[in-house]
Amino acid sequence: MDRKEKPFACDVCCKSFSLKSNLITHLVTHTKEKPFTCDVCSKAFSIKANLKMHLRTHTDEKPFVCEVCTKAFSLKSSLDRHLRTHTKEKPFACDVCAKRFSEKSDLKKHFRRHTKEKPFACDACGKAFSVKSNLMMHLRTHMKEKPFTCELCNKAFIRKSDFERHSRIHTKEKRFACDVCTKRFSEKSDLKRHLLTHTKEKPFSCDVCTKAFSQKSYLKSHLVTHMNEKPYACDICNKTFSWLKCLKSHLRAHTEKEPIGLQQHLESTFTDSYEEATESMPHLL
């Protein structure tokens, strides 16, 4: 039989198969029938192969062994996932931003950032989350549960990641190393900031004078130097402001509504066009 030929079609969803046995197995997904039952815990399965894999959880059988580190797994799919920790392979790519992932589940969670989908909602306050684990952590805020406790100072945490970050204060562990100069850091965010000193990258720009900085804190300190500059004047009362957003708020006090004349005001205040002014300082509008 031609490998592409699939003469056995499902009457429910029209999916076709090359083997009749595969069609019979597929039909169970529509009937929800689970004829294969575990003799140990009575859990039922629709496919015999799934029962066979489940039985290994009782026997602790792990026939799939990693050739790199000899770690063993009960499922081949688990071994395949583990192997990617050695190969660094990331076969699952996001169709929107092309970011790649080693796990399909991670891609699925990432994709919700683009769709803004938040399917996991809190029954107590209605707050929704894109990832179930975030909902579980959020629920602890209602129960006041803090399961992660430091044995040295008894400080308790809701999240394991916060507990681990805190623990490094005691251990002085610095597990994040710079590939350029081998300097080490306790936090990944600190390493990320440090790397900018090597790349000379300055991603934080001042919208007033366009001076750039490698760290956001440096930009924040620099902005203070502009506080005495007030280039934005109100056409109605001549009051001046350091920031355009302050002028915009002030104009509402005169109109008690959205400042309809803001565009005309900008055109009369700056030598540049309104489009050039707003393009150079979009965050102030």
Short mmCIF file of N, CA, C and O in Angstrom, two decimals, residues 232-241 247 250-251 253-254 265:
data_model
loop_
_atom_site.label_atom_id
_atom_site.label_comp_id
_atom_site.label_asym_id
_atom_site.label_seq_id
_atom_site.Cartn_x
_atom_site.Cartn_y
_atom_site.Cartn_z
N TYR A 232 7.42 73.55 27.95
CA TYR A 232 6.03 73.37 27.53
C TYR A 232 5.15 74.42 28.22
O TYR A 232 4.96 74.39 29.44
N ALA A 233 4.61 75.35 27.44
CA ALA A 233 3.82 76.45 27.99
C ALA A 233 2.35 76.32 27.62
O ALA A 233 1.99 75.92 26.51
N CYS A 234 1.48 76.70 28.55
CA CYS A 234 0.05 76.70 28.32
C CYS A 234 -0.35 77.97 27.58
O CYS A 234 0.00 79.08 27.99
N ASP A 235 -1.09 77.84 26.46
CA ASP A 235 -1.51 78.98 25.67
C ASP A 235 -2.56 79.83 26.38
O ASP A 235 -2.76 81.00 26.02
N ILE A 236 -3.19 79.23 27.39
CA ILE A 236 -4.29 79.94 28.06
C ILE A 236 -3.78 80.81 29.20
O ILE A 236 -4.13 81.98 29.32
N CYS A 237 -2.90 80.26 30.06
CA CYS A 237 -2.45 81.02 31.23
C CYS A 237 -0.94 81.21 31.28
O CYS A 237 -0.42 81.77 32.25
N ASN A 238 -0.23 80.72 30.24
CA ASN A 238 1.22 80.86 30.12
C ASN A 238 2.03 80.10 31.18
O ASN A 238 3.24 80.30 31.31
N LYS A 239 1.40 79.23 31.94
CA LYS A 239 2.12 78.43 32.92
C LYS A 239 3.00 77.43 32.15
O LYS A 239 2.58 76.89 31.13
N THR A 240 4.21 77.21 32.65
CA THR A 240 5.15 76.33 31.95
C THR A 240 5.38 75.03 32.73
O THR A 240 5.23 74.98 33.96
N PHE A 241 5.79 73.99 31.96
CA PHE A 241 5.95 72.66 32.54
C PHE A 241 7.21 71.99 31.99
O PHE A 241 7.65 72.27 30.87
N LEU A 247 1.68 69.20 30.99
CA LEU A 247 0.91 70.21 30.27
C LEU A 247 -0.45 69.66 29.87
O LEU A 247 -1.48 70.34 30.01
N HIS A 250 -2.68 69.61 32.77
CA HIS A 250 -3.03 70.98 33.13
C HIS A 250 -4.13 71.53 32.21
O HIS A 250 -5.06 72.22 32.68
N LEU A 251 -4.05 71.25 30.91
CA LEU A 251 -5.04 71.75 29.97
C LEU A 251 -6.44 71.24 30.29
O LEU A 251 -7.43 71.92 30.03
N ALA A 253 -7.65 70.98 33.13
CA ALA A 253 -8.19 71.85 34.18
C ALA A 253 -8.91 73.06 33.58
O ALA A 253 -9.86 73.59 34.16
N HIS A 254 -8.46 73.49 32.41
CA HIS A 254 -9.12 74.62 31.72
C HIS A 254 -10.37 74.15 30.97
O HIS A 254 -11.40 74.82 30.99
N HIS A 265 -1.48 73.69 19.88
CA HIS A 265 -0.57 74.25 20.87
C HIS A 265 0.87 73.80 20.60
O HIS A 265 1.81 74.60 20.65
#
